[in-house]
């Protein structure tokens, strides 16, 4: 039976002298809160929302953060926390739903707001002590709520407000309990990091001693202890995540590692050659390459639904991987490059009320009959932390700073039916997008850049002839965490050059558009 192991967390728990816990009430941003706390060099873990006060007392965290969530606190069956946690003397910060829960539990009233707030809002800070120390009196915040605290109890005081939310931030007059209706963890709240930093340092008393280098050493030691003399198989794609996993395993167990690359026909231009070259030269690893383009494209024939694409790709990947893995003698463990965003967007971060946003074929998709124990050493890291870890392990910068690539490959960037001809068009256009951004010296400044082939044809004119060809979108975003992102404000001259080259050099494309959507409300990938 496949088992999910988290050696990263298990190892770190033994040494984290100070930590903060996030109680997850189903928020899409619970993992992002943890990441923001780690940015302050304070170790942070996610726990269930209904963890008992007794258990919290045993864990002795320096602080508690109650996440947001999709429910209404006054609704039947809404997730609640153990009210005993408010009596422990541990500092508490409630965010959005978490704030409403705190206020209701301690005598306030929460109602459906007369005017919902979604998006950016101007917040006026009325009390700049402690939580808002160093924050502008007028500051921009990110709101996402239909309910809000209508009345606070007498033992609470308001710290900030917006035009439609009189209690945008509150604190208890006697206990170290605070609440924020807005989300300080997202990049759309520019001074949110200062607010969280104030909570950690001024209210929780943390000193910021947790380091990612220790994280790597603990993980390597844990993998050695767990694996022993057995062999580990690593699913390799050449992307940042699988590369760092392979580097960790190579450092931990060396020749006991075998890597499998499944060429599904959905890779970027020259991807397979680059993976073989990089890992053959850098790791000298036992690398198995499975040629399976025909098998994948046959399964995708006629399929246009995004989730069905992911399902079919996932199942076919497992079949190919399973067949090749059976050829590796003595293998007991399977390593994957699952990250925090993969887990949260699959609704699997906590056995709780989170919703599923999209399917990931590398999260919970491995059949039990594979017979491997599962190792996911990056499961509790965000992309930027993975990059830092890669550098700690000595990986080349070109490999570490490579833009992310989705597990289902170009299939989710080829909207509509996936065919060889359409993939050929998409690969050529994508290579131009990435190549021109590199040439302009903006690749490192852009978090992710790629082309999307649309299932749309439009009228054009080339020379004296009328054309009716494909439209293609260019998607470039800037982000710290990939949970929220803004579109990249690339120079017009660069966009014009990309467009001109694609239309002139890529047969069958006569229109190029630029995606200027942020996440949220859009996602980074189109499917």
PDB file of C-alpha atoms in Angstrom, residues 157-273:
ATOM      1  CA  UNK A 157     -11.484  47.599  20.628  1.00  0.00           C
ATOM      2  CA  UNK A 158     -11.305  48.462  16.944  1.00  0.00           C
ATOM      3  CA  UNK A 159      -7.884  49.149  15.411  1.00  0.00           C
ATOM      4  CA  UNK A 160      -8.752  49.880  11.759  1.00  0.00           C
ATOM      5  CA  UNK A 161     -11.666  50.329   9.363  1.00  0.00           C
ATOM      6  CA  UNK A 162     -12.595  50.599   5.700  1.00  0.00           C
ATOM      7  CA  UNK A 163     -15.434  52.531   4.092  1.00  0.00           C
ATOM      8  CA  UNK A 164     -17.873  49.628   4.521  1.00  0.00           C
ATOM      9  CA  UNK A 165     -16.213  47.639   7.326  1.00  0.00           C
ATOM     10  CA  UNK A 166     -16.043  49.479  10.696  1.00  0.00           C
ATOM     11  CA  UNK A 167     -14.060  46.670  12.320  1.00  0.00           C
ATOM     12  CA  UNK A 168     -11.363  45.817   9.783  1.00  0.00           C
ATOM     13  CA  UNK A 169      -9.016  44.995  12.684  1.00  0.00           C
ATOM     14  CA  UNK A 170      -9.679  44.447  16.392  1.00  0.00           C
ATOM     15  CA  UNK A 171      -7.909  43.428  19.582  1.00  0.00           C
ATOM     16  CA  UNK A 172      -8.951  42.175  22.994  1.00  0.00           C
ATOM     17  CA  UNK A 173      -8.346  44.766  25.697  1.00  0.00           C
ATOM     18  CA  UNK A 174      -6.778  42.281  28.143  1.00  0.00           C
ATOM     19  CA  UNK A 175      -5.802  39.100  26.277  1.00  0.00           C
ATOM     20  CA  UNK A 176      -3.244  38.808  23.410  1.00  0.00           C
ATOM     21  CA  UNK A 177      -6.028  38.181  20.898  1.00  0.00           C
ATOM     22  CA  UNK A 178      -6.249  40.069  17.587  1.00  0.00           C
ATOM     23  CA  UNK A 179      -8.374  39.901  14.456  1.00  0.00           C
ATOM     24  CA  UNK A 180      -8.022  41.094  10.857  1.00  0.00           C
ATOM     25  CA  UNK A 181     -10.921  41.123   8.417  1.00  0.00           C
ATOM     26  CA  UNK A 182      -8.472  41.572   5.527  1.00  0.00           C
ATOM     27  CA  UNK A 183      -5.810  39.128   4.299  1.00  0.00           C
ATOM     28  CA  UNK A 184      -2.275  40.228   5.287  1.00  0.00           C
ATOM     29  CA  UNK A 185      -0.742  37.122   3.704  1.00  0.00           C
ATOM     30  CA  UNK A 186      -1.474  37.976   0.048  1.00  0.00           C
ATOM     31  CA  UNK A 187       0.730  40.208  -2.072  1.00  0.00           C
ATOM     32  CA  UNK A 188      -2.252  42.481  -2.735  1.00  0.00           C
ATOM     33  CA  UNK A 189      -1.852  43.745   0.870  1.00  0.00           C
ATOM     34  CA  UNK A 190       1.516  45.546   0.458  1.00  0.00           C
ATOM     35  CA  UNK A 191       2.106  46.107   4.184  1.00  0.00           C
ATOM     36  CA  UNK A 192       0.729  42.716   5.219  1.00  0.00           C
ATOM     37  CA  UNK A 193       4.215  41.379   5.900  1.00  0.00           C
ATOM     38  CA  UNK A 194       4.789  44.169   8.410  1.00  0.00           C
ATOM     39  CA  UNK A 195       1.519  43.342  10.172  1.00  0.00           C
ATOM     40  CA  UNK A 196       2.390  39.646  10.401  1.00  0.00           C
ATOM     41  CA  UNK A 197       5.925  40.494  11.481  1.00  0.00           C
ATOM     42  CA  UNK A 198       4.571  42.669  14.271  1.00  0.00           C
ATOM     43  CA  UNK A 199       2.343  39.844  15.471  1.00  0.00           C
ATOM     44  CA  UNK A 200       5.256  37.415  15.516  1.00  0.00           C
ATOM     45  CA  UNK A 201       7.867  39.662  17.090  1.00  0.00           C
ATOM     46  CA  UNK A 202       5.984  42.153  19.261  1.00  0.00           C
ATOM     47  CA  UNK A 203       3.083  39.971  20.394  1.00  0.00           C
ATOM     48  CA  UNK A 204       4.365  36.371  20.177  1.00  0.00           C
ATOM     49  CA  UNK A 205       7.938  37.247  21.124  1.00  0.00           C
ATOM     50  CA  UNK A 206       9.592  35.125  18.414  1.00  0.00           C
ATOM     51  CA  UNK A 207      13.269  35.657  17.645  1.00  0.00           C
ATOM     52  CA  UNK A 208      13.461  34.363  14.045  1.00  0.00           C
ATOM     53  CA  UNK A 209      16.055  31.601  14.339  1.00  0.00           C
ATOM     54  CA  UNK A 210      14.659  29.020  11.890  1.00  0.00           C
ATOM     55  CA  UNK A 211      16.762  28.587   8.717  1.00  0.00           C
ATOM     56  CA  UNK A 212      16.217  26.676   5.480  1.00  0.00           C
ATOM     57  CA  UNK A 213      19.763  25.290   5.593  1.00  0.00           C
ATOM     58  CA  UNK A 214      18.906  23.395   8.758  1.00  0.00           C
ATOM     59  CA  UNK A 215      15.777  22.233   6.989  1.00  0.00           C
ATOM     60  CA  UNK A 216      17.862  20.607   4.230  1.00  0.00           C
ATOM     61  CA  UNK A 217      20.225  18.867   6.656  1.00  0.00           C
ATOM     62  CA  UNK A 218      17.326  17.511   8.704  1.00  0.00           C
ATOM     63  CA  UNK A 219      15.568  16.237   5.587  1.00  0.00           C
ATOM     64  CA  UNK A 220      18.639  14.441   4.239  1.00  0.00           C
ATOM     65  CA  UNK A 221      19.218  12.789   7.611  1.00  0.00           C
ATOM     66  CA  UNK A 222      15.587  11.740   7.811  1.00  0.00           C
ATOM     67  CA  UNK A 223      15.618  10.246   4.287  1.00  0.00           C
ATOM     68  CA  UNK A 224      18.727   8.195   5.113  1.00  0.00           C
ATOM     69  CA  UNK A 225      17.099   6.941   8.291  1.00  0.00           C
ATOM     70  CA  UNK A 226      13.849   6.078   6.528  1.00  0.00           C
ATOM     71  CA  UNK A 227      15.276   4.478   3.387  1.00  0.00           C
ATOM     72  CA  UNK A 228      18.118   2.460   4.885  1.00  0.00           C
ATOM     73  CA  UNK A 229      19.581   0.105   2.255  1.00  0.00           C
ATOM     74  CA  UNK A 230      16.552   0.166  -0.049  1.00  0.00           C
ATOM     75  CA  UNK A 231      16.319   1.711  -3.510  1.00  0.00           C
ATOM     76  CA  UNK A 232      14.227   4.804  -4.279  1.00  0.00           C
ATOM     77  CA  UNK A 233      12.554   5.656  -7.584  1.00  0.00           C
ATOM     78  CA  UNK A 234      12.128   9.335  -8.457  1.00  0.00           C
ATOM     79  CA  UNK A 235       9.683  10.535 -11.086  1.00  0.00           C
ATOM     80  CA  UNK A 236      11.762  13.050 -13.035  1.00  0.00           C
ATOM     81  CA  UNK A 237      10.478  15.768 -15.346  1.00  0.00           C
ATOM     82  CA  UNK A 238      13.434  18.144 -15.477  1.00  0.00           C
ATOM     83  CA  UNK A 239      11.468  20.851 -13.704  1.00  0.00           C
ATOM     84  CA  UNK A 240      12.628  22.600 -10.550  1.00  0.00           C
ATOM     85  CA  UNK A 241      10.652  20.446  -8.119  1.00  0.00           C
ATOM     86  CA  UNK A 242      11.726  17.023  -9.355  1.00  0.00           C
ATOM     87  CA  UNK A 243      15.286  18.282  -9.797  1.00  0.00           C
ATOM     88  CA  UNK A 244      15.509  19.371  -6.173  1.00  0.00           C
ATOM     89  CA  UNK A 245      13.970  16.092  -5.015  1.00  0.00           C
ATOM     90  CA  UNK A 246      16.554  14.211  -7.064  1.00  0.00           C
ATOM     91  CA  UNK A 247      19.332  16.373  -5.604  1.00  0.00           C
ATOM     92  CA  UNK A 248      18.131  15.677  -2.067  1.00  0.00           C
ATOM     93  CA  UNK A 249      18.002  11.962  -2.737  1.00  0.00           C
ATOM     94  CA  UNK A 250      21.364  11.939  -4.504  1.00  0.00           C
ATOM     95  CA  UNK A 251      22.892  13.643  -1.457  1.00  0.00           C
ATOM     96  CA  UNK A 252      21.133  11.302   0.946  1.00  0.00           C
ATOM     97  CA  UNK A 253      21.416   7.901  -0.731  1.00  0.00           C
ATOM     98  CA  UNK A 254      23.590   8.303  -3.855  1.00  0.00           C
ATOM     99  CA  UNK A 255      23.626   5.135  -5.984  1.00  0.00           C
ATOM    100  CA  UNK A 256      20.406   3.843  -4.396  1.00  0.00           C
ATOM    101  CA  UNK A 257      18.475   6.304  -6.587  1.00  0.00           C
ATOM    102  CA  UNK A 258      16.834   5.485  -9.932  1.00  0.00           C
ATOM    103  CA  UNK A 259      15.047   8.205 -11.949  1.00  0.00           C
ATOM    104  CA  UNK A 260      12.283   7.672 -14.499  1.00  0.00           C
ATOM    105  CA  UNK A 261      11.403  10.227 -17.182  1.00  0.00           C
ATOM    106  CA  UNK A 262       8.134   9.574 -19.005  1.00  0.00           C
ATOM    107  CA  UNK A 263       8.187  11.316 -22.385  1.00  0.00           C
ATOM    108  CA  UNK A 264       4.462  11.838 -22.795  1.00  0.00           C
ATOM    109  CA  UNK A 265       4.703  13.944 -25.935  1.00  0.00           C
ATOM    110  CA  UNK A 266       3.530  16.932 -23.908  1.00  0.00           C
ATOM    111  CA  UNK A 267       6.944  18.327 -23.025  1.00  0.00           C
ATOM    112  CA  UNK A 268       8.383  21.670 -24.093  1.00  0.00           C
ATOM    113  CA  UNK A 269      10.680  22.041 -27.072  1.00  0.00           C
ATOM    114  CA  UNK A 270      13.910  20.000 -26.630  1.00  0.00           C
ATOM    115  CA  UNK A 271      12.814  19.086 -23.079  1.00  0.00           C
ATOM    116  CA  UNK A 272      13.777  15.424 -23.154  1.00  0.00           C
ATOM    117  CA  UNK A 273      17.269  16.131 -24.497  1.00  0.00           C
TER     118      UNK A 273
END
